[in-house]
CSV table of C-alpha atoms in Angstrom, one decimal:
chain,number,residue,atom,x,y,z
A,30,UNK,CA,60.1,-122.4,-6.0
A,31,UNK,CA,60.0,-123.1,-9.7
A,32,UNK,CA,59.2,-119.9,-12.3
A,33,UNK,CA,55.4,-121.2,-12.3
A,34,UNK,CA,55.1,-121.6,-8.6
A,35,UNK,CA,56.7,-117.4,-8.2
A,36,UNK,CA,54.0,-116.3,-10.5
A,37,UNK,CA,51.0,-118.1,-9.0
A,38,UNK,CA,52.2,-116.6,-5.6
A,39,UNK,CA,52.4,-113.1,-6.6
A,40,UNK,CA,49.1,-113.3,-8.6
A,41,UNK,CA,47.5,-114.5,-5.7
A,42,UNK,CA,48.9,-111.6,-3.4
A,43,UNK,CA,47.9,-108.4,-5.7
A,44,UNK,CA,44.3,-110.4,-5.6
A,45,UNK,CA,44.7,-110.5,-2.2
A,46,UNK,CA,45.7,-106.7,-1.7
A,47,UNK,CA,43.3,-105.8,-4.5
A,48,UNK,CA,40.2,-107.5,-2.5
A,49,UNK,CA,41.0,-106.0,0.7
A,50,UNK,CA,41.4,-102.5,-0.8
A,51,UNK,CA,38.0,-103.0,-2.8
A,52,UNK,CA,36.9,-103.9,0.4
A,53,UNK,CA,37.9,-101.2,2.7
A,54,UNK,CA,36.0,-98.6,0.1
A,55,UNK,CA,32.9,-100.7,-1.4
A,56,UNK,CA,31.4,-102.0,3.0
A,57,UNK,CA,30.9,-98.5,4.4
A,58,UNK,CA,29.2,-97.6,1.1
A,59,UNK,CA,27.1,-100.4,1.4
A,60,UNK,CA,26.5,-100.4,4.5
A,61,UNK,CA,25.6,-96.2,4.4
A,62,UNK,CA,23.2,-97.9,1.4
A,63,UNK,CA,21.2,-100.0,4.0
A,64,UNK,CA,20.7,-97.6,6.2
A,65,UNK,CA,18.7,-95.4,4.0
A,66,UNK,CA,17.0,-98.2,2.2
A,67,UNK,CA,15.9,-98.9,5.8
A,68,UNK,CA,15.2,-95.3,6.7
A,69,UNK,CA,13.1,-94.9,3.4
A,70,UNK,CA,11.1,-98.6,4.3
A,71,UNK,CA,10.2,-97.0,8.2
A,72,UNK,CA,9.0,-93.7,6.3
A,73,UNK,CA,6.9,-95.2,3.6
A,74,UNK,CA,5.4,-97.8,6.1
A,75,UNK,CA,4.8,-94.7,8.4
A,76,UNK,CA,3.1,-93.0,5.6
A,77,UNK,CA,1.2,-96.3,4.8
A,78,UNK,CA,-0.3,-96.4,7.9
A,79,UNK,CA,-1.3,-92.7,8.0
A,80,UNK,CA,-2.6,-93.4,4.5
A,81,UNK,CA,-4.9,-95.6,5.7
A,82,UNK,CA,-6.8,-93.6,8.8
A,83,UNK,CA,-6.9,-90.6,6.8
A,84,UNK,CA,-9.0,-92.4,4.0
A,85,UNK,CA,-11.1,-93.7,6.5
A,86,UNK,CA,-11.5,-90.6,8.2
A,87,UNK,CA,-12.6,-88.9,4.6
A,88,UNK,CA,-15.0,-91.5,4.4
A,89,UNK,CA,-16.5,-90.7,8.0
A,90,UNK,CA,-16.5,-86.9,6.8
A,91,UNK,CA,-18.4,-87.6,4.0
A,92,UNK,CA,-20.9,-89.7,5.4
A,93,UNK,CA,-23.5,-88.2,7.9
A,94,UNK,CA,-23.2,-87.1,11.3
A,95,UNK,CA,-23.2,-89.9,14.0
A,96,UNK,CA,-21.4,-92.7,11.5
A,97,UNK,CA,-18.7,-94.9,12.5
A,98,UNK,CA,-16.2,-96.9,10.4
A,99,UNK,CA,-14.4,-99.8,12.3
A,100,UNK,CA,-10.9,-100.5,10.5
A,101,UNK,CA,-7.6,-102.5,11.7
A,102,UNK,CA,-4.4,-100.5,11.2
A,103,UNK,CA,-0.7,-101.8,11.2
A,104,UNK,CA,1.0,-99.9,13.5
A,105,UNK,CA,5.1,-100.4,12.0
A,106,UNK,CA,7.0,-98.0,14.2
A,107,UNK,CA,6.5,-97.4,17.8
A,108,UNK,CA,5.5,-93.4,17.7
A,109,UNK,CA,2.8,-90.9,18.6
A,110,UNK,CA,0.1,-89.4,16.0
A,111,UNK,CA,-0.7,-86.0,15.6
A,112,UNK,CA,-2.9,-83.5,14.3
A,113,UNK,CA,-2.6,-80.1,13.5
A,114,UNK,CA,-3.6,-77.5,11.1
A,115,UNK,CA,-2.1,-75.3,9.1
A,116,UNK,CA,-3.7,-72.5,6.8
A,117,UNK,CA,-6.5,-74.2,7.1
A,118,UNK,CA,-5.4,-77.5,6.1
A,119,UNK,CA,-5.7,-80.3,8.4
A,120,UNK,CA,-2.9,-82.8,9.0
A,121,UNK,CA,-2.4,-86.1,10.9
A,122,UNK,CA,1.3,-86.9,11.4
A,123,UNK,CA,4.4,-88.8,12.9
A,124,UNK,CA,7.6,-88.3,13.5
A,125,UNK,CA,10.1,-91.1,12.5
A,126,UNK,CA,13.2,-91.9,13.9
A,127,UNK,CA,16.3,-92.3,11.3
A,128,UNK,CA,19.4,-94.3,11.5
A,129,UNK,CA,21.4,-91.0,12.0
A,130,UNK,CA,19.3,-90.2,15.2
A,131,UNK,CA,17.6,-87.4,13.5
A,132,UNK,CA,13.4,-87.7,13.0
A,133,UNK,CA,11.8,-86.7,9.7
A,134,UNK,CA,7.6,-85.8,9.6
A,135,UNK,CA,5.4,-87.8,7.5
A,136,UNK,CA,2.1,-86.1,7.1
A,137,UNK,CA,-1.1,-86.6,5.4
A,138,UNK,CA,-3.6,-84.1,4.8
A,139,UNK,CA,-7.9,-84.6,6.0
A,140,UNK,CA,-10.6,-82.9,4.9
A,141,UNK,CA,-11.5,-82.0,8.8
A,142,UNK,CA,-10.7,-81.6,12.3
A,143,UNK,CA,-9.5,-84.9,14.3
A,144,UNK,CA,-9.0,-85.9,17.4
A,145,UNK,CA,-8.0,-88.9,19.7
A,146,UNK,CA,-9.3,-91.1,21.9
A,147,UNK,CA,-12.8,-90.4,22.2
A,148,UNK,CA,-12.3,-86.9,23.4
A,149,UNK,CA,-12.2,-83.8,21.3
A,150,UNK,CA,-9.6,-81.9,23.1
A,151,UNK,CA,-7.1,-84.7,22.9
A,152,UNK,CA,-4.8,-84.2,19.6
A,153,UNK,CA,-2.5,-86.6,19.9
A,154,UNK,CA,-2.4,-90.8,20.3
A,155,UNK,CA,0.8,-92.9,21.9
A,156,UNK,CA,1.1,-96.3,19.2
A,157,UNK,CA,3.3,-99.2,19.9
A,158,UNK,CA,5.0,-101.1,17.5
A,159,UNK,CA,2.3,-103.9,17.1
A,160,UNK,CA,0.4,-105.6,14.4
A,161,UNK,CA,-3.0,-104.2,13.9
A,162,UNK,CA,-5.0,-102.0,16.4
A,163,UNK,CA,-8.6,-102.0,16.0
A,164,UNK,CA,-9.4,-98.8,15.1
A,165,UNK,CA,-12.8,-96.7,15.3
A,166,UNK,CA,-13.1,-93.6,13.6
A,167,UNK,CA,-16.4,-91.8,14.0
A,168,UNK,CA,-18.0,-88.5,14.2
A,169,UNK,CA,-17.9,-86.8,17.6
A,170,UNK,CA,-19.4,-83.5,19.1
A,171,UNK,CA,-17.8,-81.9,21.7
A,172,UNK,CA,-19.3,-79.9,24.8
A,173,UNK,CA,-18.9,-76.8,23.2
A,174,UNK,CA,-20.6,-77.7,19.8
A,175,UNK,CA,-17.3,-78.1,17.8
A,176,UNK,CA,-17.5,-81.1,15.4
A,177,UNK,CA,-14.7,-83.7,14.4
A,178,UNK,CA,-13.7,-86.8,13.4
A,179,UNK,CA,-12.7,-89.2,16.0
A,180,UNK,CA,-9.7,-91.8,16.0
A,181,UNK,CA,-9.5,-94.4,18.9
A,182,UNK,CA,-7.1,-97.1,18.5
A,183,UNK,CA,-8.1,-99.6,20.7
């Protein structure tokens, strides 16, 4: 090889070595980068949809006894809906699943009681991953004269 042809050669190897160090450090720290952008998009969609049942279930509250409010929600993850209260706040929640296997709460507060399924004593609703599920929230009363917003995802 002539003078040029050596010093092309060795340019392109350090390239070479320089690209496959760069690399070796810059894919897992993408790829880490991903996985919460991901895990941050599942939460916020989660949240989204929470969003939305709990504003229709304020609405419900505020209106009179007996009314009903028929909405569609997007269901993004496949999970199960809570409520519970605490101090004397009332929640609806979900648990979603991260890319580390561990599950984070998303939570949004309501001005009342809820319940699922058309039955007052059920606090809890099984979603699938689907598009939109017709969704009825209305006022409910229960045998024992308790009051409180009803969710039924049908």
């Amino acid at each position: 090889m002539d003078r040029r042809g050596q010093v092309a050669m060795e340019y392109m190897l350090i390239f070479f070595i320089v690209l496959i160090i760069l690399s070796t450090i810059s894919v897992p720290l993408v790829s880490d980068e991903i996985n919460n952008v991901n895990d941050v998009a599942s939460s916020v969609k989660a949240k989204n949809m929470l969003v939305n049942i709990a504003g229709t279930v304020n609405m419900v509250y505020s209106s009179d006894y007996g009314s009903v409010r028929t909405i569609s929600v997007d269901c993004p993850i496949k999970s199960r809906v809570y409520y519970k209260s605490i101090s004397n706040k009332h929640y609806i929640y979900t648990y979603v699943l991260l890319s580390d296997n561990s599950t984070k709460e998303v939570r949004v507060q309501v001005p009342c009681k809820v319940s699922f399924n058309n039955n007052p004593g059920y606090y809890y609703s099984y979603l699938n991953k689907r598009w939109y599920y017709n969704t009825e929230v209305k006022w409910i009363n229960s045998s024992k004269g308790y009051d409180s917003v009803n969710v039924y995802f049908k």
